[in-house]
Short mmCIF file of C-alpha atoms and ligand atoms in Angstrom, two decimals:
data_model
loop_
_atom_site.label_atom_id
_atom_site.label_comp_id
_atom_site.label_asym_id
_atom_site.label_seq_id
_atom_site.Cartn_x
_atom_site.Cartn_y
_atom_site.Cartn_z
CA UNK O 1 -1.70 60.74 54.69
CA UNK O 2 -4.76 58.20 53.86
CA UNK O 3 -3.18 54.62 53.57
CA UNK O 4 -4.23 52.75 50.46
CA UNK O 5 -6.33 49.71 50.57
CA UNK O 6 -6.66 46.41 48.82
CA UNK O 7 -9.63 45.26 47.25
CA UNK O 8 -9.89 41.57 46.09
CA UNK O 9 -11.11 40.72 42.35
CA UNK O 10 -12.24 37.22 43.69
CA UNK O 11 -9.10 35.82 41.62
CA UNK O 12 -5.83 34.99 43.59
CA UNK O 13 -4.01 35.27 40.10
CA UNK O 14 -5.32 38.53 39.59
CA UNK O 15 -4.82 39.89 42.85
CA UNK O 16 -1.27 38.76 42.83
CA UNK O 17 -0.97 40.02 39.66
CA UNK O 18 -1.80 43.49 40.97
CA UNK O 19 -0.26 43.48 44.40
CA UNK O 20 -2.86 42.43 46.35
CA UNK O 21 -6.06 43.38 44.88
CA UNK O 22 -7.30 46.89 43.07
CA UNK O 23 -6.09 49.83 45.32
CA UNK O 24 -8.09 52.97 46.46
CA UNK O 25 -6.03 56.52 45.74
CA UNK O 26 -5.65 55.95 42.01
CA UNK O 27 -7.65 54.41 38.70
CA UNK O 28 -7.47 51.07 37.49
CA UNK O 29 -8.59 50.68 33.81
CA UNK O 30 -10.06 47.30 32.67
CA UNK O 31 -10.26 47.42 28.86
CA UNK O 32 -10.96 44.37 26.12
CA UNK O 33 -13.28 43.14 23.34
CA UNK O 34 -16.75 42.81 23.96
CA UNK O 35 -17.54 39.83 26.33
CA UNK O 36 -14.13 39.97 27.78
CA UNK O 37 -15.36 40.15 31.58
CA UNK O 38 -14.81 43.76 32.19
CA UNK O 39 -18.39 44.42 33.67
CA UNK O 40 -18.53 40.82 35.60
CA UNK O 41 -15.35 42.07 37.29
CA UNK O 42 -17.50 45.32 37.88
CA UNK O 43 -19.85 43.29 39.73
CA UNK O 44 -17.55 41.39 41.69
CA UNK O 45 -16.07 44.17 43.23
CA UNK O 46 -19.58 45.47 44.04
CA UNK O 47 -19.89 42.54 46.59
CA UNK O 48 -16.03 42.21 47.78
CA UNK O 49 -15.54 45.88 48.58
CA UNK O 50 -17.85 45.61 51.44
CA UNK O 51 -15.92 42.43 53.09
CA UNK O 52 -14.03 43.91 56.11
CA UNK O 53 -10.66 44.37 55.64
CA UNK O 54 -9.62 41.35 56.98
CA UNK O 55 -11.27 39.05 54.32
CA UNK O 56 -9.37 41.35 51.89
CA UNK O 57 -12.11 44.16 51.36
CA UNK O 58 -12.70 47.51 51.76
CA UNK O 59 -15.24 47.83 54.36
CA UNK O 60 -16.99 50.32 52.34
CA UNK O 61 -20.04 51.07 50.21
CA UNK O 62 -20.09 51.35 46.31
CA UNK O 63 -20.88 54.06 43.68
CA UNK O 64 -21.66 52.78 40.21
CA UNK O 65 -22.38 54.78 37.02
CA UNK O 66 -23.34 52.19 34.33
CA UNK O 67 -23.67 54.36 31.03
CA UNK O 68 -24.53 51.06 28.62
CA UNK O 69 -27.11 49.75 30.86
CA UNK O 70 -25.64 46.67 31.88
CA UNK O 71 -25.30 46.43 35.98
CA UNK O 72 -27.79 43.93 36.34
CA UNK O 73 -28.36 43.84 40.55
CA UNK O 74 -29.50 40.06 40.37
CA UNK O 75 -25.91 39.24 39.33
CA UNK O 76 -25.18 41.05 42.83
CA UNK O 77 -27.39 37.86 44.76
CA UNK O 78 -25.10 34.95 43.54
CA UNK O 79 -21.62 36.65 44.39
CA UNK O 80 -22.92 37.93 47.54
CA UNK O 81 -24.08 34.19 48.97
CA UNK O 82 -20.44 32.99 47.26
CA UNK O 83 -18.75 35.49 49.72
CA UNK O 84 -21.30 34.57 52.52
CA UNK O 85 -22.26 37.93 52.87
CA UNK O 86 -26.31 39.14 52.70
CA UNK O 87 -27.55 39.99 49.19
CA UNK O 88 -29.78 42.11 50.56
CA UNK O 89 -27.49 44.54 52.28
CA UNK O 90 -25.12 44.39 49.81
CA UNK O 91 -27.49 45.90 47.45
CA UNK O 92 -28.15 48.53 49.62
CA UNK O 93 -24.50 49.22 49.63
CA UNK O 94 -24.67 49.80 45.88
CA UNK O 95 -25.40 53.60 44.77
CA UNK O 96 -26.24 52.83 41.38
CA UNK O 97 -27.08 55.77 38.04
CA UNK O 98 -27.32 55.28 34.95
CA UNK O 99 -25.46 57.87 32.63
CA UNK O 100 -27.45 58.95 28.93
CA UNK O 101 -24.66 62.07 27.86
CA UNK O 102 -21.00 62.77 29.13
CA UNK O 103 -22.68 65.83 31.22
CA UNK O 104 -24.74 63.70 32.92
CA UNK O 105 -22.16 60.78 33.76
CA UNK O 106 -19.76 64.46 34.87
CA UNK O 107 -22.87 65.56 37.28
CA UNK O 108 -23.36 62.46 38.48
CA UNK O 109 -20.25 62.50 39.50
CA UNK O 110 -19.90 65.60 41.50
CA UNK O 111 -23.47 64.24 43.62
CA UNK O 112 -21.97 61.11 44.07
CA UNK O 113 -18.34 63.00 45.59
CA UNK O 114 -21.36 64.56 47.99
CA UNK O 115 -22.41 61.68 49.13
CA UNK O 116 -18.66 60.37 49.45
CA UNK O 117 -18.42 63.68 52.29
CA UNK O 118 -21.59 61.80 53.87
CA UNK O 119 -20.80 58.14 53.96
CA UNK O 120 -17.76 55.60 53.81
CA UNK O 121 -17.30 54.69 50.19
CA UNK O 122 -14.15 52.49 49.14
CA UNK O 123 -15.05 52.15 45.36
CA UNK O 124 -16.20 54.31 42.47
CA UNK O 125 -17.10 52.21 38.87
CA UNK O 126 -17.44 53.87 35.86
CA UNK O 127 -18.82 51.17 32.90
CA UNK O 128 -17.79 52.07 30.66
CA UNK O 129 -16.04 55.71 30.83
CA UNK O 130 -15.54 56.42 27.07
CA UNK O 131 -18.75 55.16 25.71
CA UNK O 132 -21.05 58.38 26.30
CA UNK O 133 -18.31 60.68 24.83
CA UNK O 134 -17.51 58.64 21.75
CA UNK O 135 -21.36 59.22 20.90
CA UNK O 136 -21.40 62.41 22.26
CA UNK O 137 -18.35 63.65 19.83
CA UNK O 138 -18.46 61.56 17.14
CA UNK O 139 -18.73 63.95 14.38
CA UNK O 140 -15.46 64.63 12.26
CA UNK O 141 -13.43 67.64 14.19
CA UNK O 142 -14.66 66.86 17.78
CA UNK O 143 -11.58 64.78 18.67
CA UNK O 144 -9.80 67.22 20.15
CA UNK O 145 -13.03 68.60 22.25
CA UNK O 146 -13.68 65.29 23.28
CA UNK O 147 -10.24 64.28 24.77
CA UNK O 148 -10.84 67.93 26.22
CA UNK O 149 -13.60 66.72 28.18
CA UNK O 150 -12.31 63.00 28.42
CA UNK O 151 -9.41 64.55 30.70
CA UNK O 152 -11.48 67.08 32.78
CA UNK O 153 -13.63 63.72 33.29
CA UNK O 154 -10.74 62.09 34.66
CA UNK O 155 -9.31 64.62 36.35
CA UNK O 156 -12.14 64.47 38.60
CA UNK O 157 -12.02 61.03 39.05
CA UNK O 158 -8.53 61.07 40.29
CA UNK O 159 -9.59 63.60 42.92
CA UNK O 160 -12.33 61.69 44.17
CA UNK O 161 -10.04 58.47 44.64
CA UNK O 162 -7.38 60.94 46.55
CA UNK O 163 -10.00 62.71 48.60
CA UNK O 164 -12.13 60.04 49.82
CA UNK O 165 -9.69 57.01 49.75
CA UNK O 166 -11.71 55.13 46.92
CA UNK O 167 -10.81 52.62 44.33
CA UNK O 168 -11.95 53.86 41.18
CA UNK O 169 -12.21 51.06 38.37
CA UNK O 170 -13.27 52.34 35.00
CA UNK O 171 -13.58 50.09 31.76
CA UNK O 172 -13.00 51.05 28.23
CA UNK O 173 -13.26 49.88 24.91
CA UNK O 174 -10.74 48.59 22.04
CA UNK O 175 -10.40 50.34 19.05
CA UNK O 176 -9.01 49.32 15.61
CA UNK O 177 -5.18 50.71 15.92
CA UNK O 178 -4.42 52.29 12.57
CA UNK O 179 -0.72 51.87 13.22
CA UNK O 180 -1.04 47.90 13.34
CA UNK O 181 -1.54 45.74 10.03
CA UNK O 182 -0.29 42.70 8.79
CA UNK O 183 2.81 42.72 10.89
CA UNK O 184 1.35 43.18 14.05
CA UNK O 185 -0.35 40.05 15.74
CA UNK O 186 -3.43 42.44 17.54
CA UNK O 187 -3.52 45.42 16.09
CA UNK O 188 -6.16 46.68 18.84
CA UNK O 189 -5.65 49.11 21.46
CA UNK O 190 -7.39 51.16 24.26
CA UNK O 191 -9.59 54.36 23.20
CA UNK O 192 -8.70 57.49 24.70
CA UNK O 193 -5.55 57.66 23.32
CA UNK O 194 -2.99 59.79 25.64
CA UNK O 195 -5.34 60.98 27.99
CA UNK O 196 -6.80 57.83 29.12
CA UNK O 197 -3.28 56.31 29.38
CA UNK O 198 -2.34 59.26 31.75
CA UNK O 199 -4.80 58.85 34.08
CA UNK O 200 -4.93 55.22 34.39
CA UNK O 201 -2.53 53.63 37.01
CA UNK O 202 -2.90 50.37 36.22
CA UNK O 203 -4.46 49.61 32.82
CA UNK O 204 -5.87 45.63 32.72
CA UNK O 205 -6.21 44.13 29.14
CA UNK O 206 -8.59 41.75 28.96
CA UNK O 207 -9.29 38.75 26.75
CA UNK O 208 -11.15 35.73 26.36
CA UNK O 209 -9.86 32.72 26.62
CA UNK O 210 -11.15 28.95 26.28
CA UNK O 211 -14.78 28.46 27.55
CA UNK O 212 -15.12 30.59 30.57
CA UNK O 213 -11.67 31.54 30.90
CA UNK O 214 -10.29 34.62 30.80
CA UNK O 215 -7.01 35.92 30.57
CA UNK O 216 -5.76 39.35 32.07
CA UNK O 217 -2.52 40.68 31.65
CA UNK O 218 -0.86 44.47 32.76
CA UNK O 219 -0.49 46.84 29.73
CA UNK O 220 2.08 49.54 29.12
CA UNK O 221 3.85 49.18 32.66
CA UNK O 222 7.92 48.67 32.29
CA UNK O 223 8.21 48.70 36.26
CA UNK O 224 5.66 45.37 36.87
CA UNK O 225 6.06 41.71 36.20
CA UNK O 226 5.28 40.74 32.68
CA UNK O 227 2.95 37.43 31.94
CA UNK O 228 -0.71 36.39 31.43
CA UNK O 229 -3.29 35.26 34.30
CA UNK O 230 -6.01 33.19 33.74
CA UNK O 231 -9.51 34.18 35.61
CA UNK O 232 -12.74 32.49 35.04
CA UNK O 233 -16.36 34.07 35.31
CA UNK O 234 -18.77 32.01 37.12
CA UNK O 235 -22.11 32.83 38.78
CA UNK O 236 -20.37 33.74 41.76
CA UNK O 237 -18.34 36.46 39.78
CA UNK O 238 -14.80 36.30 38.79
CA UNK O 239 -12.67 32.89 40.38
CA UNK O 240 -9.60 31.52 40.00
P1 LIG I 301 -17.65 42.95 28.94
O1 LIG I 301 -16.16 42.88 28.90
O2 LIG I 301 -18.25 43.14 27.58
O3 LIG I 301 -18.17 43.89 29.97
P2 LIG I 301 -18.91 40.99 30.61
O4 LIG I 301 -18.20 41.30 31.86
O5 LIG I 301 -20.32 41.43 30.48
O6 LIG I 301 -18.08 41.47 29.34
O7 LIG I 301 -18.81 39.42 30.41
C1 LIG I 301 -19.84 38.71 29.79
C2 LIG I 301 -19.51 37.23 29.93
O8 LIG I 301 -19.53 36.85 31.30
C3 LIG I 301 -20.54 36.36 29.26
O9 LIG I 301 -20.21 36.15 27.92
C4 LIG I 301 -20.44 35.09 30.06
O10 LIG I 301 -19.42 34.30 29.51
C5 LIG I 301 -19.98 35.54 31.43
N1 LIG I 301 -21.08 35.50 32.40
C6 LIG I 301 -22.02 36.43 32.62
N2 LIG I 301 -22.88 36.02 33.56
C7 LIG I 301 -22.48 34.81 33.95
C8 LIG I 301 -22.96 33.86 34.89
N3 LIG I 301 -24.05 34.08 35.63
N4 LIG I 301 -22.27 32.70 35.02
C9 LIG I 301 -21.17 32.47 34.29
N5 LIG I 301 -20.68 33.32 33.38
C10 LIG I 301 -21.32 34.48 33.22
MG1 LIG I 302 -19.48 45.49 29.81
#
């Protein structure tokens, strides 16, 4: 059996908050308004997932597949010198595509798994793994295709954390919950509905707070510690 490993978010709150850091063998979902620090936390984990193990990493290179176009690799050059750590080989650590359909973002997948066989990875990102296929389906009718596809989409992604002993951290987006209303003090939820709550381990919702706080607490998950943590995003990535 492959023994999971602990990734660090750069935030002691946050890796407290999830036991020690994002773990490989399952999916954690980071999902919040726009601006909430969801891709910032992307590129954080870029840089601390190739600290050794003992500094709380995971030794290991990093696959990204940005479908919004917003990995930007000079973000990478800050965080890196924060962690003391070259910014040049770190960004030669990052395998990055970018995604334009939901077939693309599912074939990029299956040659990055390849390269997984090749070479150590410890983290898959997916920014943001709903966006392609709410423009891909978005005509009236094509819900039920799309969560279709949605869960053969993650269905692969849970293999590929088993199989190669990755983290995989995906982000998604909020959507207006037609359920809330006037009696409900955030009537916003997760997209995906069902499917994305099924595959998700841990689900992370994100908000902003004052200035360049941000505030992260656990969604949906009766067996862990309630309460809020405060991050902040700096130029060296996500801090306490
Ligand atoms: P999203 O949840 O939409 O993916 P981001 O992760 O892109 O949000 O967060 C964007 C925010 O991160 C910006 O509004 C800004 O507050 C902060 N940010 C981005 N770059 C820096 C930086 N170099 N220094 C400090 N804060 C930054
Ligand atoms: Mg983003």
């Amino acid at each position: 059996r492959k023994s999971v490993v602990r990734i660090t978010t750069g935030s002691q709150a946050l890796d407290e908050l999830l036991g020690g850091g994002i773990e490989t063998l399952c999916i954690t979902e980071a999902f919040g308004e726009f601006r909430s620090g969801k891709t910032q936390l992307a590129h954080t984990l870029c840089v601390s997932t190739q600290l050794p193990i003992h500094m709380h990493g995971g030794n290991g290179k990093v696959a990204y597949i940005d479908t919004e176009g917003t990995f930007r690799p000079e973000r990478i050059v800050p965080i890196a010198e924060r962690f003391g750590m070259d910014a040049n080989a770190v960004l030669d650590n990052i395998i990055y595509a970018r995604a334009y359909t939901y077939e693309h973002q599912y074939n990029l997948l299956l040659g990055l798994a390849a390269k997984m066989a090749e070479e150590p990875f410890r983290l898959l990102i997916v920014d943001s793994v709903i966006a392609l296929f709410r423009v891909d389906f978005s005509g009236r009718g094509e819900l039920a295709e799309r969560q279709q596809k949605l869960a053969q989409m993650l269905s692969r992604l849970t293999k590929i954390a088993e199989e190669f002993n990755v983290a995989v951290y995906i982000t998604n987006q909020v959507i207006a919950d037609p359920g809330g209303g006037m009696f409900i003090s955030d009537p916003k939820k997760p997209a995906g509905g069902h499917v994305l709550a099924h595959a998700a381990t841990i689900r992370l919702m994100l908000r902003k707070g004052k200035g360049e706080q941000r505030v992260c607490k656990i969604f949906d998950a009766p067996n862990l510690p309630e309460g809020e943590h405060v991050f902040q995003v700096t130029s060296g990535g996500i801090m306490d």
